[in-house]
Coordinates of C-alpha atoms in Angstrom, one line a residue:
X42 CA 12.3 20.6 -2.3
X43 CA 9.4 21.0 -1.5
X44 CA 7.8 19.9 -4.4
X45 CA 9.1 17.9 -7.1
X46 CA 9.7 19.3 -10.9
X47 CA 8.5 15.8 -12.9
X48 CA 9.5 15.5 -15.6
X49 CA 12.9 17.7 -15.0
X50 CA 13.7 15.1 -11.8
X51 CA 13.3 11.7 -14.7
X52 CA 15.5 13.9 -17.2
X53 CA 18.3 14.4 -14.8
X54 CA 17.6 11.0 -13.3
X55 CA 18.5 9.0 -16.8
X56 CA 20.9 11.7 -18.3
X57 CA 23.4 10.8 -15.2
X58 CA 23.0 7.0 -15.6
X59 CA 24.4 7.9 -19.2
X60 CA 26.9 9.3 -18.2
X61 CA 29.5 6.4 -17.5
X62 CA 29.5 3.3 -16.4
X63 CA 29.3 4.0 -12.8
X64 CA 26.4 5.6 -13.1
X65 CA 24.1 3.0 -14.1
X66 CA 25.5 0.4 -11.9
X67 CA 24.6 2.8 -9.3
X68 CA 21.2 3.8 -10.6
X69 CA 20.9 -0.7 -10.7
X70 CA 21.6 -1.3 -7.1
X71 CA 20.4 1.8 -5.7
X72 CA 17.2 0.4 -3.0
X73 CA 13.4 0.4 -4.4
X74 CA 10.6 1.6 -1.9
X75 CA 7.4 -1.2 -2.7
X76 CA 4.1 0.9 -2.4
X77 CA 0.6 -1.5 -1.9
X78 CA -2.9 -0.2 -2.1
X79 CA -5.6 -1.3 0.5
X80 CA -9.0 -2.5 0.2
X81 CA -12.8 -1.4 1.7
X82 CA -14.3 -2.6 4.6
X83 CA -16.9 0.2 5.3
X84 CA -19.8 -0.3 2.7
X85 CA -23.3 1.5 2.7
X86 CA -25.6 -0.4 5.1
X87 CA -29.0 -1.0 3.3
X88 CA -26.8 -2.9 0.2
X89 CA -28.7 -6.4 -0.4
X90 CA -27.7 -9.8 -0.1
X91 CA -26.8 -11.1 -3.8
X92 CA -26.5 -15.0 -3.2
X93 CA -24.7 -15.9 -6.8
X94 CA -20.4 -16.3 -7.1
X95 CA -18.8 -13.7 -9.2
X96 CA -15.8 -14.0 -11.0
X97 CA -13.9 -11.2 -11.0
X98 CA -11.4 -10.6 -13.8
X99 CA -8.1 -8.8 -14.5
X100 CA -9.1 -5.4 -15.4
X101 CA -7.3 -4.5 -18.6
X102 CA -5.4 -1.5 -18.8
X103 CA -3.6 1.2 -21.3
X104 CA 0.3 0.2 -21.7
X105 CA 1.1 3.9 -20.1
X106 CA -0.5 2.3 -16.6
X107 CA -0.5 -1.2 -16.8
X108 CA 3.0 -1.7 -14.4
X109 CA 3.7 -1.0 -12.0
X110 CA 6.0 1.8 -11.6
X111 CA 3.7 4.6 -10.8
X112 CA 3.3 6.0 -13.6
X113 CA 2.5 10.6 -13.5
X114 CA 1.9 13.2 -16.5
X115 CA 3.7 15.9 -16.9
X116 CA 1.5 17.4 -19.8
X117 CA -1.0 15.8 -21.1
X118 CA 0.0 14.2 -23.8
X119 CA 3.5 12.3 -21.9
X120 CA 3.8 9.7 -19.7
X121 CA 7.2 9.2 -17.5
X122 CA 7.4 7.1 -14.8
X123 CA 9.4 8.2 -10.5
X124 CA 12.9 6.9 -10.2
X125 CA 13.2 3.9 -7.7
X126 CA 9.3 3.6 -6.4
X127 CA 7.1 0.9 -8.0
X128 CA 4.1 -0.7 -7.1
X129 CA 4.4 -4.5 -5.8
X130 CA 2.8 -5.0 -8.4
X131 CA 1.2 -4.6 -12.0
X132 CA -1.8 -2.1 -11.3
X133 CA -4.3 -3.9 -12.7
X134 CA -3.1 -7.0 -11.3
X135 CA -3.5 -4.6 -7.8
X136 CA -6.7 -3.5 -8.8
X137 CA -7.8 -7.1 -9.6
X138 CA -6.7 -8.4 -6.3
X139 CA -8.4 -5.1 -4.2
X140 CA -12.0 -5.6 -5.7
X141 CA -11.5 -9.0 -4.9
X142 CA -11.3 -8.5 -1.0
X143 CA -12.8 -5.3 -0.8
X144 CA -16.6 -7.5 -2.4
X145 CA -15.1 -10.0 0.8
X146 CA -15.4 -7.5 3.4
X147 CA -18.9 -6.4 1.9
X148 CA -19.8 -9.1 3.4
X149 CA -22.2 -9.3 0.6
X150 CA -22.0 -11.6 -1.9
X151 CA -22.2 -15.1 -1.7
X152 CA -18.6 -16.4 -3.4
X153 CA -16.0 -14.4 -5.3
X154 CA -12.9 -15.3 -6.9
X155 CA -10.3 -14.2 -9.8
X156 CA -10.4 -16.2 -13.9
X157 CA -7.3 -18.2 -13.1
X158 CA -8.9 -20.4 -10.3
X159 CA -11.0 -21.8 -13.0
X160 CA -14.6 -21.3 -11.0
X161 CA -18.1 -21.2 -12.9
X162 CA -19.0 -17.9 -12.0
X163 CA -23.1 -17.0 -11.9
X164 CA -22.0 -13.1 -13.4
X165 CA -18.8 -11.4 -14.2
X166 CA -17.4 -8.4 -13.4
X167 CA -15.7 -7.1 -16.3
X168 CA -13.2 -3.9 -16.0
X169 CA -11.2 -0.9 -17.9
X170 CA -8.2 0.8 -15.4
X171 CA -8.4 3.9 -17.3
X172 CA -6.9 6.1 -15.0
X173 CA -3.9 5.5 -12.5
X174 CA -1.6 8.3 -12.1
X175 CA -0.2 11.1 -11.0
X176 CA -0.4 14.7 -12.7
X177 CA 0.3 18.4 -12.2
X178 CA -2.2 20.0 -11.3
X179 CA -3.7 23.1 -13.3
X180 CA -3.3 25.5 -11.0
X181 CA -0.7 24.8 -8.5
X182 CA -1.1 26.1 -4.8
X183 CA 0.5 26.4 -1.7
X184 CA -1.5 23.5 -0.9
X185 CA -1.6 21.5 -3.8
X186 CA 1.3 19.8 -4.9
X187 CA 0.2 17.2 -7.5
X188 CA -3.1 15.6 -8.5
X189 CA -4.5 12.3 -8.2
X190 CA -6.7 10.8 -10.9
X191 CA -8.2 7.3 -10.5
X192 CA -10.8 6.3 -13.4
X193 CA -12.5 2.8 -13.4
X194 CA -15.0 1.8 -15.8
X195 CA -17.1 -1.7 -15.0
X196 CA -19.4 -3.9 -17.2
X197 CA -21.7 -6.9 -15.4
X198 CA -21.8 -9.8 -17.6
X199 CA -24.5 -12.4 -16.7
X200 CA -22.5 -15.9 -17.8
X201 CA -26.2 -17.4 -18.1
X202 CA -26.5 -15.9 -21.4
X203 CA -23.1 -15.0 -21.7
X204 CA -25.0 -10.5 -21.5
X205 CA -23.8 -6.9 -20.2
X206 CA -26.0 -5.4 -17.1
X207 CA -24.5 -2.6 -16.7
X208 CA -21.8 -0.8 -17.1
X209 CA -20.9 2.5 -15.7
X210 CA -17.5 4.5 -15.0
X211 CA -16.1 5.9 -11.2
X212 CA -13.8 8.5 -11.5
X213 CA -12.1 10.1 -9.0
X214 CA -10.1 13.5 -9.1
X215 CA -7.9 14.6 -5.3
X216 CA -5.4 16.6 -4.7
X217 CA -1.9 16.0 -2.4
X218 CA -1.1 18.8 -0.3
X219 CA 2.9 17.7 -0.7
X220 CA 5.7 15.6 -3.5
X221 CA 6.6 13.9 0.1
X222 CA 6.5 9.9 -1.9
X223 CA 4.1 8.9 1.5
X224 CA 1.4 11.7 1.2
X225 CA 1.1 10.6 -2.8
X226 CA 0.3 7.1 -2.5
X227 CA -1.9 8.9 0.4
X228 CA -3.8 10.3 -2.2
X229 CA -3.6 6.9 -5.0
X230 CA -5.3 5.2 -1.9
X231 CA -8.1 7.3 -1.1
X232 CA -9.2 7.8 -5.1
X233 CA -9.0 4.5 -5.6
X234 CA -11.1 3.5 -2.3
X235 CA -13.8 5.9 -3.3
X236 CA -13.6 4.3 -6.5
X237 CA -13.9 0.1 -5.6
X238 CA -16.8 1.2 -2.6
X239 CA -18.9 2.8 -5.6
X240 CA -18.6 -0.2 -8.0
X241 CA -19.1 -2.5 -5.3
X242 CA -22.0 -0.6 -4.5
X243 CA -23.4 -0.7 -7.6
X244 CA -22.4 -3.7 -9.2
X245 CA -24.1 -5.5 -5.7
X246 CA -27.1 -3.5 -6.9
X247 CA -27.6 -4.5 -10.4
X248 CA -27.0 -8.3 -9.8
X249 CA -29.5 -8.3 -6.9
X250 CA -31.5 -6.6 -8.6
X251 CA -31.3 -8.3 -11.9
X252 CA -32.8 -11.5 -10.3
X253 CA -35.1 -10.1 -8.8
X254 CA -36.1 -9.2 -12.3
X255 CA -34.7 -12.4 -14.1
X256 CA -34.9 -15.6 -10.9
X257 CA -32.6 -18.6 -11.3
X258 CA -31.2 -21.3 -9.6
X259 CA -27.3 -20.4 -9.4
X260 CA -25.0 -21.9 -12.5
X261 CA -23.0 -23.4 -9.0

């Protein structure tokens, strides 16, 4: 089968598992494949360096994508999840870790951490993961099995006077050539990577410009 019929596959799995206790047991003991994504490590050579400390909050997300399950959207009004395939953590937690590592990899931020460690930051990075799912493309072709939709909204909060100094959304829609899970994960990685790179570069530039206009010592 060259292409998964997402809704049909999921419905069939649920139906089979509900037919008998043995079916349910088999589904419960079947191995689950875990997948992870990668942080960004390459950025614009002209990116300025900032001396301020950043804190990256755990992104908010709707219940549809606030999960470690791989979400698929067979119709604009429906969410389902792939059987026996999961992310290594809930999508917002995974994104928080990847953003922190991406800021660190940029080499342009003095210090960055997560909200749970009790740091006193100069700026807060507050984000909302609005889209993080695979979809059946509107126009199906032999070259495109499905599309991956990622959308991240990022806000920068100046912790000195507790106000938002910038807000922007970063959206990527990329296409997978097959329904093989390795291809699907690679497209998720590319789509999220593009959104993260743009969001990191935008936030560093925004903080740098704001600091130039409003010079003040670090809160550290």
